[in-house]
Amino acid sequence: MTARRSVTIAIVALSLGLAGFAGGAPAVDGQSRDGQNRRVRVHNQTGVVLQKLQAADVRTGTFGSDLLGGTPVATGASVPVTIDDGAGGCLYDLRAELAGGQTLLRENVNVCRIADYYLTR
């Protein structure tokens, strides 16, 4: 009876521990949990291939990884991206690297308020 009671107590303790962990954990995918839509379709209207796109929350200024995942976007094409570092911000600076080495910087883009972003030179 004592061994069975110990196993039951261990299972209950483990269950409670996991429930508490899951409830207070941040989003696994790095997404903010405030219900804001940060999915934006980026339209490349620069006339050249878009090689790389990065975003930085204006509060930190730190640019994240390539939002294109290493896949270039042809001129005239568009791609959906989610611009969200998980910190709940809506204002981001966008840095685009184009074929030929040109870099474009767009500041204070409110990704919570737009569905489409037209990148031009």
mmCIF file of C-alpha atoms in Angstrom:
data_model
loop_
_atom_site.group_PDB
_atom_site.id
_atom_site.type_symbol
_atom_site.label_atom_id
_atom_site.label_comp_id
_atom_site.label_asym_id
_atom_site.label_seq_id
_atom_site.Cartn_x
_atom_site.Cartn_y
_atom_site.Cartn_z
ATOM 1 C CA MET A 1 0.000 0.000 0.000
ATOM 2 C CA THR A 2 2.847 2.390 0.774
ATOM 3 C CA ALA A 3 4.505 1.862 -2.635
ATOM 4 C CA ARG A 4 1.206 2.461 -4.432
ATOM 5 C CA ARG A 5 0.571 5.641 -2.435
ATOM 6 C CA SER A 6 4.095 6.922 -3.252
ATOM 7 C CA VAL A 7 3.524 6.342 -6.980
ATOM 8 C CA THR A 8 0.158 8.138 -6.828
ATOM 9 C CA ILE A 9 1.675 11.118 -5.014
ATOM 10 C CA ALA A 10 4.520 11.260 -7.542
ATOM 11 C CA ILE A 11 2.083 11.228 -10.493
ATOM 12 C CA VAL A 12 -0.073 13.973 -8.961
ATOM 13 C CA ALA A 13 2.985 16.107 -8.197
ATOM 14 C CA LEU A 14 4.322 15.643 -11.720
ATOM 15 C CA SER A 15 0.944 16.517 -13.251
ATOM 16 C CA LEU A 16 0.630 19.684 -11.180
ATOM 17 C CA GLY A 17 4.187 20.683 -12.004
ATOM 18 C CA LEU A 18 3.661 20.270 -15.739
ATOM 19 C CA ALA A 19 0.350 22.122 -15.663
ATOM 20 C CA GLY A 20 1.976 25.065 -13.938
ATOM 21 C CA PHE A 21 4.871 25.047 -16.374
ATOM 22 C CA ALA A 22 2.636 25.007 -19.440
ATOM 23 C CA GLY A 23 0.397 27.783 -18.170
ATOM 24 C CA GLY A 24 3.155 30.266 -17.468
ATOM 25 C CA ALA A 25 5.477 29.482 -20.351
ATOM 26 C CA PRO A 26 6.107 31.985 -23.108
ATOM 27 C CA ALA A 27 5.045 31.108 -26.622
ATOM 28 C CA VAL A 28 7.174 28.274 -27.934
ATOM 29 C CA ASP A 29 7.258 29.740 -31.439
ATOM 30 C CA GLY A 30 8.452 33.193 -30.260
ATOM 31 C CA GLN A 31 5.140 34.839 -31.062
ATOM 32 C CA SER A 32 3.485 37.492 -28.925
ATOM 33 C CA ARG A 33 0.319 36.416 -27.132
ATOM 34 C CA ASP A 34 -1.589 39.695 -27.339
ATOM 35 C CA GLY A 35 -3.861 38.760 -30.237
ATOM 36 C CA GLN A 36 -2.321 41.296 -32.648
ATOM 37 C CA ASN A 37 -1.811 40.111 -36.221
ATOM 38 C CA ARG A 38 1.803 40.647 -37.247
ATOM 39 C CA ARG A 39 1.607 38.748 -40.532
ATOM 40 C CA VAL A 40 2.502 41.060 -43.408
ATOM 41 C CA ARG A 41 2.728 40.402 -47.149
ATOM 42 C CA VAL A 42 5.901 42.087 -48.414
ATOM 43 C CA HIS A 43 5.713 43.177 -52.055
ATOM 44 C CA ASN A 44 9.070 43.620 -53.777
ATOM 45 C CA GLN A 45 8.677 46.663 -56.034
ATOM 46 C CA THR A 46 12.345 47.632 -56.042
ATOM 47 C CA GLY A 47 13.182 46.492 -59.562
ATOM 48 C CA VAL A 48 15.802 44.040 -58.276
ATOM 49 C CA VAL A 49 15.804 40.799 -56.302
ATOM 50 C CA LEU A 50 15.189 41.106 -52.561
ATOM 51 C CA GLN A 51 17.914 38.959 -50.995
ATOM 52 C CA LYS A 52 17.278 39.386 -47.268
ATOM 53 C CA LEU A 53 14.759 41.045 -44.958
ATOM 54 C CA GLN A 54 15.300 41.658 -41.246
ATOM 55 C CA ALA A 55 13.237 43.385 -38.582
ATOM 56 C CA ALA A 56 14.185 45.100 -35.335
ATOM 57 C CA ASP A 57 11.754 46.079 -32.595
ATOM 58 C CA VAL A 58 12.270 49.854 -32.296
ATOM 59 C CA ARG A 59 12.562 49.474 -28.511
ATOM 60 C CA THR A 60 15.714 47.348 -28.841
ATOM 61 C CA GLY A 61 17.139 48.133 -32.274
ATOM 62 C CA THR A 62 18.400 44.563 -32.593
ATOM 63 C CA PHE A 63 17.808 43.011 -35.992
ATOM 64 C CA GLY A 64 16.703 39.389 -36.038
ATOM 65 C CA SER A 65 17.323 36.628 -38.533
ATOM 66 C CA ASP A 66 16.351 36.740 -42.196
ATOM 67 C CA LEU A 67 12.545 36.735 -42.444
ATOM 68 C CA LEU A 68 12.811 35.265 -45.939
ATOM 69 C CA GLY A 69 14.572 32.157 -44.666
ATOM 70 C CA GLY A 70 17.293 32.507 -47.301
ATOM 71 C CA THR A 71 14.816 32.450 -50.200
ATOM 72 C CA PRO A 72 15.178 35.530 -52.446
ATOM 73 C CA VAL A 73 12.068 37.362 -53.669
ATOM 74 C CA ALA A 74 11.964 38.333 -57.346
ATOM 75 C CA THR A 75 11.040 41.823 -58.406
ATOM 76 C CA GLY A 76 7.265 42.112 -58.668
ATOM 77 C CA ALA A 77 6.730 39.121 -56.381
ATOM 78 C CA SER A 78 5.463 39.079 -52.803
ATOM 79 C CA VAL A 79 5.928 36.890 -49.777
ATOM 80 C CA PRO A 80 4.057 36.609 -46.463
ATOM 81 C CA VAL A 81 6.191 37.050 -43.334
ATOM 82 C CA THR A 82 5.443 37.233 -39.640
ATOM 83 C CA ILE A 83 7.267 40.124 -37.995
ATOM 84 C CA ASP A 84 7.195 39.259 -34.305
ATOM 85 C CA ASP A 85 10.016 38.748 -31.818
ATOM 86 C CA GLY A 86 7.652 37.640 -29.056
ATOM 87 C CA ALA A 87 8.015 40.815 -26.981
ATOM 88 C CA GLY A 88 4.630 42.322 -27.883
ATOM 89 C CA GLY A 89 5.863 45.261 -29.932
ATOM 90 C CA CYS A 90 4.191 46.553 -33.079
ATOM 91 C CA LEU A 91 6.731 49.112 -34.315
ATOM 92 C CA TYR A 92 9.647 47.635 -36.233
ATOM 93 C CA ASP A 93 12.505 48.908 -38.357
ATOM 94 C CA LEU A 94 12.855 46.876 -41.557
ATOM 95 C CA ARG A 95 16.203 46.340 -43.267
ATOM 96 C CA ALA A 96 16.169 44.945 -46.802
ATOM 97 C CA GLU A 97 19.231 43.762 -48.682
ATOM 98 C CA LEU A 98 18.901 43.861 -52.451
ATOM 99 C CA ALA A 99 20.872 42.149 -55.201
ATOM 100 C CA GLY A 100 23.833 44.351 -56.054
ATOM 101 C CA GLY A 101 24.497 45.216 -52.420
ATOM 102 C CA GLN A 102 22.052 48.057 -51.814
ATOM 103 C CA THR A 103 20.465 48.177 -48.357
ATOM 104 C CA LEU A 104 17.152 49.867 -47.631
ATOM 105 C CA LEU A 105 16.075 50.852 -44.119
ATOM 106 C CA ARG A 106 12.467 51.680 -43.285
ATOM 107 C CA GLU A 107 11.823 52.882 -39.743
ATOM 108 C CA ASN A 108 8.791 52.692 -37.458
ATOM 109 C CA VAL A 109 6.646 50.345 -39.531
ATOM 110 C CA ASN A 110 3.550 49.393 -37.517
ATOM 111 C CA VAL A 111 3.204 45.697 -38.397
ATOM 112 C CA CYS A 112 0.057 45.366 -36.262
ATOM 113 C CA ARG A 113 -1.822 47.868 -38.453
ATOM 114 C CA ILE A 114 -0.863 46.741 -41.976
ATOM 115 C CA ALA A 115 -1.504 43.623 -44.023
ATOM 116 C CA ASP A 116 0.675 44.603 -47.008
ATOM 117 C CA TYR A 117 4.005 46.392 -47.204
ATOM 118 C CA TYR A 118 5.276 47.672 -50.565
ATOM 119 C CA LEU A 119 9.067 47.833 -50.638
ATOM 120 C CA THR A 120 10.329 50.445 -53.103
ATOM 121 C CA ARG A 121 13.610 52.221 -53.754
#
